[in-house]
């Protein structure tokens, strides 16, 4: 399975996978407005490949059923909350 990948110029580390290069017909208009002007990154063969921040099987399923897959960055860890939790777990 081939797909085209685009990155958002408005949202850091946000990528849109679609079935065919430059065919955004399956992507909702509201998403395209939020995503901004897509910048082409590459065409990629998904079969037999691992992706860094997305499950390749979920990407293929979304492309087959919905026609696109939106990859967003993982949530930012709140370091203060993590520090407090670590400190609470320590025995003095």
PDB file of C-alpha atoms in Angstrom:
ATOM      1  CA  UNK A   1       0.000   0.000   0.000  1.00  0.00           C
ATOM      2  CA  UNK A   2       1.352   3.407  -1.008  1.00  0.00           C
ATOM      3  CA  UNK A   3       0.442   6.695   0.627  1.00  0.00           C
ATOM      4  CA  UNK A   4       1.464  10.326   0.365  1.00  0.00           C
ATOM      5  CA  UNK A   5       2.569  12.179   3.491  1.00  0.00           C
ATOM      6  CA  UNK A   6       2.212  15.900   4.095  1.00  0.00           C
ATOM      7  CA  UNK A   7       3.303  18.014   7.028  1.00  0.00           C
ATOM      8  CA  UNK A   8       1.425  20.925   8.511  1.00  0.00           C
ATOM      9  CA  UNK A   9       3.052  24.330   8.423  1.00  0.00           C
ATOM     10  CA  UNK A  10       0.648  25.515  11.156  1.00  0.00           C
ATOM     11  CA  UNK A  11       1.003  22.635  13.652  1.00  0.00           C
ATOM     12  CA  UNK A  12       4.451  21.327  14.569  1.00  0.00           C
ATOM     13  CA  UNK A  13       5.040  17.579  14.171  1.00  0.00           C
ATOM     14  CA  UNK A  14       1.601  17.046  12.605  1.00  0.00           C
ATOM     15  CA  UNK A  15       1.391  14.895   9.480  1.00  0.00           C
ATOM     16  CA  UNK A  16      -1.421  13.889   7.141  1.00  0.00           C
ATOM     17  CA  UNK A  17      -1.313  10.561   5.300  1.00  0.00           C
ATOM     18  CA  UNK A  18      -3.542  10.224   2.210  1.00  0.00           C
ATOM     19  CA  UNK A  19      -4.022   7.526  -0.420  1.00  0.00           C
ATOM     20  CA  UNK A  20      -3.027   9.522  -3.493  1.00  0.00           C
ATOM     21  CA  UNK A  21      -0.670  12.467  -3.861  1.00  0.00           C
ATOM     22  CA  UNK A  22      -2.469  15.827  -3.933  1.00  0.00           C
ATOM     23  CA  UNK A  23      -5.941  14.211  -3.586  1.00  0.00           C
ATOM     24  CA  UNK A  24      -7.429  15.693  -0.414  1.00  0.00           C
ATOM     25  CA  UNK A  25     -11.030  14.864  -1.366  1.00  0.00           C
ATOM     26  CA  UNK A  26     -11.485  12.478   1.608  1.00  0.00           C
ATOM     27  CA  UNK A  27     -10.154  14.970   4.165  1.00  0.00           C
ATOM     28  CA  UNK A  28     -12.849  17.079   5.872  1.00  0.00           C
ATOM     29  CA  UNK A  29     -12.687  20.795   5.107  1.00  0.00           C
ATOM     30  CA  UNK A  30     -12.542  21.678   8.823  1.00  0.00           C
ATOM     31  CA  UNK A  31      -9.432  19.508   9.218  1.00  0.00           C
ATOM     32  CA  UNK A  32      -7.797  21.075   6.168  1.00  0.00           C
ATOM     33  CA  UNK A  33      -8.474  24.547   7.604  1.00  0.00           C
ATOM     34  CA  UNK A  34      -6.871  23.617  10.937  1.00  0.00           C
ATOM     35  CA  UNK A  35      -4.013  21.729   9.251  1.00  0.00           C
ATOM     36  CA  UNK A  36      -3.192  24.634   6.964  1.00  0.00           C
ATOM     37  CA  UNK A  37      -1.490  24.452   3.591  1.00  0.00           C
ATOM     38  CA  UNK A  38      -0.045  20.930   3.367  1.00  0.00           C
ATOM     39  CA  UNK A  39       3.618  20.617   2.461  1.00  0.00           C
ATOM     40  CA  UNK A  40       4.464  17.419   0.580  1.00  0.00           C
ATOM     41  CA  UNK A  41       7.026  15.230   2.356  1.00  0.00           C
ATOM     42  CA  UNK A  42       7.125  11.904   0.489  1.00  0.00           C
ATOM     43  CA  UNK A  43       5.328   8.942  -1.028  1.00  0.00           C
ATOM     44  CA  UNK A  44       5.826   5.883   1.165  1.00  0.00           C
ATOM     45  CA  UNK A  45       5.187   2.169   0.782  1.00  0.00           C
ATOM     46  CA  UNK A  46       3.590   1.053   4.054  1.00  0.00           C
ATOM     47  CA  UNK A  47       3.821  -2.719   3.581  1.00  0.00           C
ATOM     48  CA  UNK A  48       6.547  -4.287   5.720  1.00  0.00           C
ATOM     49  CA  UNK A  49       7.524  -0.953   7.292  1.00  0.00           C
ATOM     50  CA  UNK A  50       7.562   0.467  10.807  1.00  0.00           C
ATOM     51  CA  UNK A  51       6.741   4.101  11.482  1.00  0.00           C
ATOM     52  CA  UNK A  52       8.393   6.174  14.212  1.00  0.00           C
ATOM     53  CA  UNK A  53       5.303   7.722  15.821  1.00  0.00           C
ATOM     54  CA  UNK A  54       2.370   5.821  14.352  1.00  0.00           C
ATOM     55  CA  UNK A  55       1.166   2.228  14.226  1.00  0.00           C
ATOM     56  CA  UNK A  56       1.436   1.234  10.563  1.00  0.00           C
ATOM     57  CA  UNK A  57      -1.597  -1.071  10.842  1.00  0.00           C
ATOM     58  CA  UNK A  58      -3.744   1.785  12.186  1.00  0.00           C
ATOM     59  CA  UNK A  59      -2.525   4.023   9.368  1.00  0.00           C
ATOM     60  CA  UNK A  60      -3.404   1.393   6.737  1.00  0.00           C
ATOM     61  CA  UNK A  61      -6.829   0.778   8.348  1.00  0.00           C
ATOM     62  CA  UNK A  62      -7.620   4.508   8.408  1.00  0.00           C
ATOM     63  CA  UNK A  63      -6.514   4.956   4.799  1.00  0.00           C
ATOM     64  CA  UNK A  64      -8.736   2.046   3.720  1.00  0.00           C
ATOM     65  CA  UNK A  65     -11.828   3.090   5.675  1.00  0.00           C
ATOM     66  CA  UNK A  66     -11.689   6.880   6.067  1.00  0.00           C
ATOM     67  CA  UNK A  67      -9.261   7.850   3.314  1.00  0.00           C
ATOM     68  CA  UNK A  68      -6.744   9.670   5.516  1.00  0.00           C
ATOM     69  CA  UNK A  69      -4.750   9.388   8.740  1.00  0.00           C
ATOM     70  CA  UNK A  70      -3.755  12.336  10.920  1.00  0.00           C
ATOM     71  CA  UNK A  71      -0.582  11.930  12.974  1.00  0.00           C
ATOM     72  CA  UNK A  72      -0.320  14.363  15.879  1.00  0.00           C
ATOM     73  CA  UNK A  73       2.609  14.725  18.280  1.00  0.00           C
ATOM     74  CA  UNK A  74       2.435  12.941  21.630  1.00  0.00           C
ATOM     75  CA  UNK A  75       1.274  15.098  24.543  1.00  0.00           C
ATOM     76  CA  UNK A  76       3.920  17.121  26.344  1.00  0.00           C
ATOM     77  CA  UNK A  77       4.838  15.741  29.756  1.00  0.00           C
ATOM     78  CA  UNK A  78       4.236  18.124  32.629  1.00  0.00           C
ATOM     79  CA  UNK A  79       7.635  17.943  34.322  1.00  0.00           C
ATOM     80  CA  UNK A  80       6.409  19.552  37.555  1.00  0.00           C
ATOM     81  CA  UNK A  81       3.669  16.932  37.973  1.00  0.00           C
ATOM     82  CA  UNK A  82       6.167  14.180  37.178  1.00  0.00           C
ATOM     83  CA  UNK A  83       8.616  15.573  39.757  1.00  0.00           C
ATOM     84  CA  UNK A  84       5.881  15.751  42.422  1.00  0.00           C
ATOM     85  CA  UNK A  85       4.792  12.175  41.689  1.00  0.00           C
ATOM     86  CA  UNK A  86       8.391  10.938  41.854  1.00  0.00           C
ATOM     87  CA  UNK A  87       8.979  12.807  45.104  1.00  0.00           C
ATOM     88  CA  UNK A  88       5.771  11.448  46.647  1.00  0.00           C
ATOM     89  CA  UNK A  89       6.845   7.917  45.751  1.00  0.00           C
ATOM     90  CA  UNK A  90      10.222   8.221  47.495  1.00  0.00           C
ATOM     91  CA  UNK A  91      10.680   7.093  51.073  1.00  0.00           C
ATOM     92  CA  UNK A  92      12.642   9.559  53.198  1.00  0.00           C
TER      93      UNK A  92
END
